Amino acid sequence: DVKVTQSSRYLVKRTGEKVFLECVQDMDHENMFWYRQDPGLGLRLIYFSYDVKMKEKGDIPEGYSVSREKKERFSLILESASTNQTSMYLCASSLDSGGAGFTDTQYFGPGTRLTVL
Amino acid sequence: GQQVMQIPQYQHVQEGEDFTTYCNSSTTLSNIQWYKQRPGGHPVFLIQLVKSGEVKKQKRLTFQFGEAKKNSSLHITATQTTDVGTYFCAGWTSGTYKYIFGTGTRLKVLA
């Protein structure tokens, strides 16, 4: 079974702090994703990566950056946390079956509930 | 912008009743995937549909992808309390390669 782990289930930070959210997958997947989930808004894609050191902006990248130095690890960085970044953050990974775009199933981690005070 | 709306937003049913959620995209999708998220959990993949007009079944669940590849539905026959959760559709937009989740339908099953 694919396992996607996230560094924390719950995190409380103060406005202006730099926040790192870590995600690790153990199935050698090429693609990794970061979403935030808010009530009434569903899941929104922040960034994704299709290879080491490669990244693409999703729908809501403002205020976030990402890092992928190793294939199994994808980090989401909040450079200066703000209260409107209080949310549930979900990481996902998928295999790249090649030639089909990003059509493969995404496997999600348990999520990190971040509160910014 | 590109959107994927799901209706209804909430649905309460008596156990044994049927349930349907509809997913409508503002743009053509190259595929559609359905996920279930239990309360307090994370989305778990259910199924993927790729072909126009495709219909797939998983026990009591029936999934359909529209002919124009802009809408989809999930139908649950004779709901059970274990069906409780939020059901999301998601898909990659054709050409622009945006992965968009639907707004979700929260299902509550009353015993």
mmCIF file of N, CA and C in Angstrom, chain A residues 28-31 50-51 93-105:
data_model
loop_
_atom_site.group_PDB
_atom_site.id
_atom_site.type_symbol
_atom_site.label_atom_id
_atom_site.label_comp_id
_atom_site.label_asym_id
_atom_site.label_seq_id
_atom_site.Cartn_x
_atom_site.Cartn_y
_atom_site.Cartn_z
ATOM 1 N N ASP A 28 7.885 5.759 -4.394
ATOM 2 C CA ASP A 28 8.655 6.167 -5.573
ATOM 3 C C ASP A 28 7.796 6.895 -6.620
ATOM 4 N N HIS A 29 6.791 7.629 -6.150
ATOM 5 C CA HIS A 29 5.921 8.375 -7.063
ATOM 6 C C HIS A 29 6.634 9.612 -7.592
ATOM 7 N N GLU A 30 6.397 9.890 -8.883
ATOM 8 C CA GLU A 30 7.006 11.077 -9.482
ATOM 9 C C GLU A 30 6.298 12.365 -9.046
ATOM 10 N N ASN A 31 4.986 12.298 -8.943
ATOM 11 C CA ASN A 31 4.197 13.515 -8.732
ATOM 12 C C ASN A 31 3.808 13.692 -7.278
ATOM 13 N N TYR A 50 6.369 17.478 -10.470
ATOM 14 C CA TYR A 50 6.373 16.275 -11.290
ATOM 15 C C TYR A 50 7.756 15.630 -11.345
ATOM 16 N N ASP A 51 8.713 16.212 -10.656
ATOM 17 C CA ASP A 51 10.060 15.637 -10.628
ATOM 18 C C ASP A 51 10.869 16.389 -9.562
ATOM 19 N N SER A 93 0.354 12.157 -3.472
ATOM 20 C CA SER A 93 1.328 11.745 -4.483
ATOM 21 C C SER A 93 0.652 10.844 -5.496
ATOM 22 N N SER A 94 1.241 10.789 -6.679
ATOM 23 C CA SER A 94 0.723 9.885 -7.717
ATOM 24 C C SER A 94 1.866 9.411 -8.592
ATOM 25 N N LEU A 95 1.642 8.229 -9.146
ATOM 26 C CA LEU A 95 2.609 7.659 -10.061
ATOM 27 C C LEU A 95 2.451 8.319 -11.420
ATOM 28 N N ASP A 96 3.528 8.448 -12.139
ATOM 29 C CA ASP A 96 3.452 8.987 -13.490
ATOM 30 C C ASP A 96 3.537 7.820 -14.458
ATOM 31 N N SER A 97 2.373 7.455 -15.050
ATOM 32 C CA SER A 97 2.394 6.282 -15.931
ATOM 33 C C SER A 97 2.956 6.599 -17.304
ATOM 34 N N GLY A 98 3.272 7.875 -17.528
ATOM 35 C CA GLY A 98 3.994 8.201 -18.751
ATOM 36 C C GLY A 98 3.089 8.427 -19.941
ATOM 37 N N GLY A 99 3.130 9.596 -20.503
ATOM 38 C CA GLY A 99 2.387 9.872 -21.725
ATOM 39 C C GLY A 99 0.922 10.175 -21.515
ATOM 40 N N ALA A 100 0.447 10.060 -20.293
ATOM 41 C CA ALA A 100 -0.989 10.267 -20.064
ATOM 42 C C ALA A 100 -1.247 11.515 -19.246
ATOM 43 N N GLY A 101 -0.232 12.333 -19.087
ATOM 44 C CA GLY A 101 -0.436 13.486 -18.225
ATOM 45 C C GLY A 101 -0.572 13.041 -16.792
ATOM 46 N N PHE A 102 -1.143 13.875 -15.987
ATOM 47 C CA PHE A 102 -1.241 13.557 -14.564
ATOM 48 C C PHE A 102 -2.574 12.885 -14.292
ATOM 49 N N THR A 103 -2.784 11.734 -14.880
ATOM 50 C CA THR A 103 -4.108 11.141 -14.771
ATOM 51 C C THR A 103 -4.200 10.062 -13.711
ATOM 52 N N ASP A 104 -3.101 9.792 -13.033
ATOM 53 C CA ASP A 104 -3.130 8.686 -12.089
ATOM 54 C C ASP A 104 -3.752 9.058 -10.760
ATOM 55 N N THR A 105 -4.177 8.041 -10.066
ATOM 56 C CA THR A 105 -4.799 8.201 -8.754
ATOM 57 C C THR A 105 -3.875 8.931 -7.809
#
